[in-house]
Coordinates of C-alpha atoms in Angstrom, one line a residue:
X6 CA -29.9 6.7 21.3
X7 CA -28.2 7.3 18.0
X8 CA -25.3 5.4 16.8
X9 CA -22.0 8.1 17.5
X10 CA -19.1 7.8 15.0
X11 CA -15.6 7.1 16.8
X12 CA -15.0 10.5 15.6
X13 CA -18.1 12.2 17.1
X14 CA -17.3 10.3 20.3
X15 CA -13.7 11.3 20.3
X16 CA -14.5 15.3 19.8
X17 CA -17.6 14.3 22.6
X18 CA -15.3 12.7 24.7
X19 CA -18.0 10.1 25.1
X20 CA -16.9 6.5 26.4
X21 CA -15.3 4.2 23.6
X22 CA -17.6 1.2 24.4
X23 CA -20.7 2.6 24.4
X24 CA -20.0 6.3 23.2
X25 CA -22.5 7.9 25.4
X26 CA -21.1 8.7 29.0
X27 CA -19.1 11.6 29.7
X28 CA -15.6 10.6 30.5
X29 CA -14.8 13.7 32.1
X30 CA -17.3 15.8 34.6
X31 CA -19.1 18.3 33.2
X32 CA -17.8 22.5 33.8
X33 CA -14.6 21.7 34.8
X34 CA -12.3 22.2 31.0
X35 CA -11.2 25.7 32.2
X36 CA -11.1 25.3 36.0
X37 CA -8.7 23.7 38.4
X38 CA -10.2 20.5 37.7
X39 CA -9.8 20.4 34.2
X40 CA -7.5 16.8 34.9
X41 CA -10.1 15.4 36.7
X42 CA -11.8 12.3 34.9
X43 CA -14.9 10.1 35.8
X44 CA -14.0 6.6 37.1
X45 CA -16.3 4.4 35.0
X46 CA -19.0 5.6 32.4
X47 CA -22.6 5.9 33.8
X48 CA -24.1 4.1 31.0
X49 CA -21.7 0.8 30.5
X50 CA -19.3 0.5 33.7
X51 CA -16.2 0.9 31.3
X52 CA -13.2 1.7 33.6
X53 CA -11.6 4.6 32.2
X54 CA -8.4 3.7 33.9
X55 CA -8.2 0.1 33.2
X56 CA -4.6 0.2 35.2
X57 CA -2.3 2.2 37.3
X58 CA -0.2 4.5 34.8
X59 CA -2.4 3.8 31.7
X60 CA -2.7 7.6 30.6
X61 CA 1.1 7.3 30.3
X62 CA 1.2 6.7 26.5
X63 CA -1.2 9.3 26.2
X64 CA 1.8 11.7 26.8
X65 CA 3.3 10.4 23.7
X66 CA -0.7 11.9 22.1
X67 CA -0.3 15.4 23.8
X68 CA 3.1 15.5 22.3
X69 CA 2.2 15.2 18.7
X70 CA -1.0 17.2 19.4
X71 CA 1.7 19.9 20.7
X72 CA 4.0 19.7 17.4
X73 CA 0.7 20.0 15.1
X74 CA 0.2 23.1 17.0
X75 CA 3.3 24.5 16.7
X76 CA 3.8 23.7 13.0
X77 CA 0.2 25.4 12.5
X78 CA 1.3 28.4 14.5
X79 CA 5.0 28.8 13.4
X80 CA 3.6 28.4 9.4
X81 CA 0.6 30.7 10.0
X82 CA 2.6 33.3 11.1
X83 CA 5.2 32.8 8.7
X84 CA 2.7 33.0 5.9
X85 CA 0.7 35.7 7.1
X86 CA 3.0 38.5 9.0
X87 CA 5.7 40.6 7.8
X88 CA 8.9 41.2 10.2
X89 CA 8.1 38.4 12.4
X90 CA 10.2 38.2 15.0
X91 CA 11.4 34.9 16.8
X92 CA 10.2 36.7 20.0
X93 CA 6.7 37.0 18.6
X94 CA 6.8 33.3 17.3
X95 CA 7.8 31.8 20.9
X96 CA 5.1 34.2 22.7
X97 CA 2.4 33.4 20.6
X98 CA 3.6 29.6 20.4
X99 CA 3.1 29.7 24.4
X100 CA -0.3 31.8 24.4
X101 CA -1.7 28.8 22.1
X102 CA -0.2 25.7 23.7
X103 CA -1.4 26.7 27.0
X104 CA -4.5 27.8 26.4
X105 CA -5.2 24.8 24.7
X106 CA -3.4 22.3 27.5
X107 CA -6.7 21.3 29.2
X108 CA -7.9 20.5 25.6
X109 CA -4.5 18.8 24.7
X110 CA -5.0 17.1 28.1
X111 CA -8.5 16.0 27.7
X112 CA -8.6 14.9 24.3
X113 CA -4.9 13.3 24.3
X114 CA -6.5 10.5 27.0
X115 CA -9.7 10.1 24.9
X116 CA -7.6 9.2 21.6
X117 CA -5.2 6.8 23.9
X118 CA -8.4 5.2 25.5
X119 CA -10.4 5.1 21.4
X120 CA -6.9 2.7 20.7
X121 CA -7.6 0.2 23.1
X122 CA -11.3 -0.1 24.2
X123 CA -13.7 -0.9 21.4
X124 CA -17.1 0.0 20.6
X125 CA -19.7 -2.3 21.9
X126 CA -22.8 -1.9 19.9
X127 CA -24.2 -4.6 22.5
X128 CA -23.8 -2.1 25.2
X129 CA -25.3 1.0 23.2
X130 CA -28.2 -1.5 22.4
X131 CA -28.4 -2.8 26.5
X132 CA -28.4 1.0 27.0
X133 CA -31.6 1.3 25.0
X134 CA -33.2 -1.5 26.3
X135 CA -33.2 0.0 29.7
X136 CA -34.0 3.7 28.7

């Protein structure tokens, strides 16, 4: 097992105690299921929903992930096209934000879960032990 950054276990969505299990089934980012999140982490038992309504201050995460979005969009567009209309901003503003929710989504609850569970290096190490 190598020893994941926070970083590389955010962008891996990988358990913040052990950064190794998946917290969210595998294939499903663009389907129907793309909310659908693993109850514990196969490697350590981490709950990733400690609590009824925990993901709630994740919305607060989604919401600035959003407005970096739209500031990226809105100056990229700004910067880079001539006789841009406010038309074409709001249309391409909505082509990105939704095609990125189910990344907003995912990675929104992984940064809210990285604030409040820490990494174990006893569990990556218990992990090894058994491997």
């Amino acid at each position: 097992m190598k020893n994941r950054s926070a970083i590389s276990g955010i962008l891996q969505m990988r358990c913040p105690q052990c950064r190794e299990g998946k917290m969210f089934p595998a294939n499903t980012l663009y389907t129907t299921q793309f909310m659908k999140m693993n109850d514990r982490c196969a490697c350590c038992e981490q709950p990733f929903t400690p609590e009824p309504g925990y993901y709630f201050g994740a919305m607060f995460v989604s919401y600035a992930l959003n407005a970096a979005f739209f500031i990226i969009v809105w100056l990229g567009m700004y910067l880079l096209m001539d006789n841009i209309t406010v038309t074409d901003m709001i249309i391409a503003l909505l082509i990105v934000v939704l095609g990125l929710l189910p990344i907003t989504f995912r990675l929104s609850r992984v940064l809210w879960i990285y604030i409040f569970v820490r990494y174990d290096e006893r569990e990556n190490y218990k992990h090894e032990l058994n491997s």
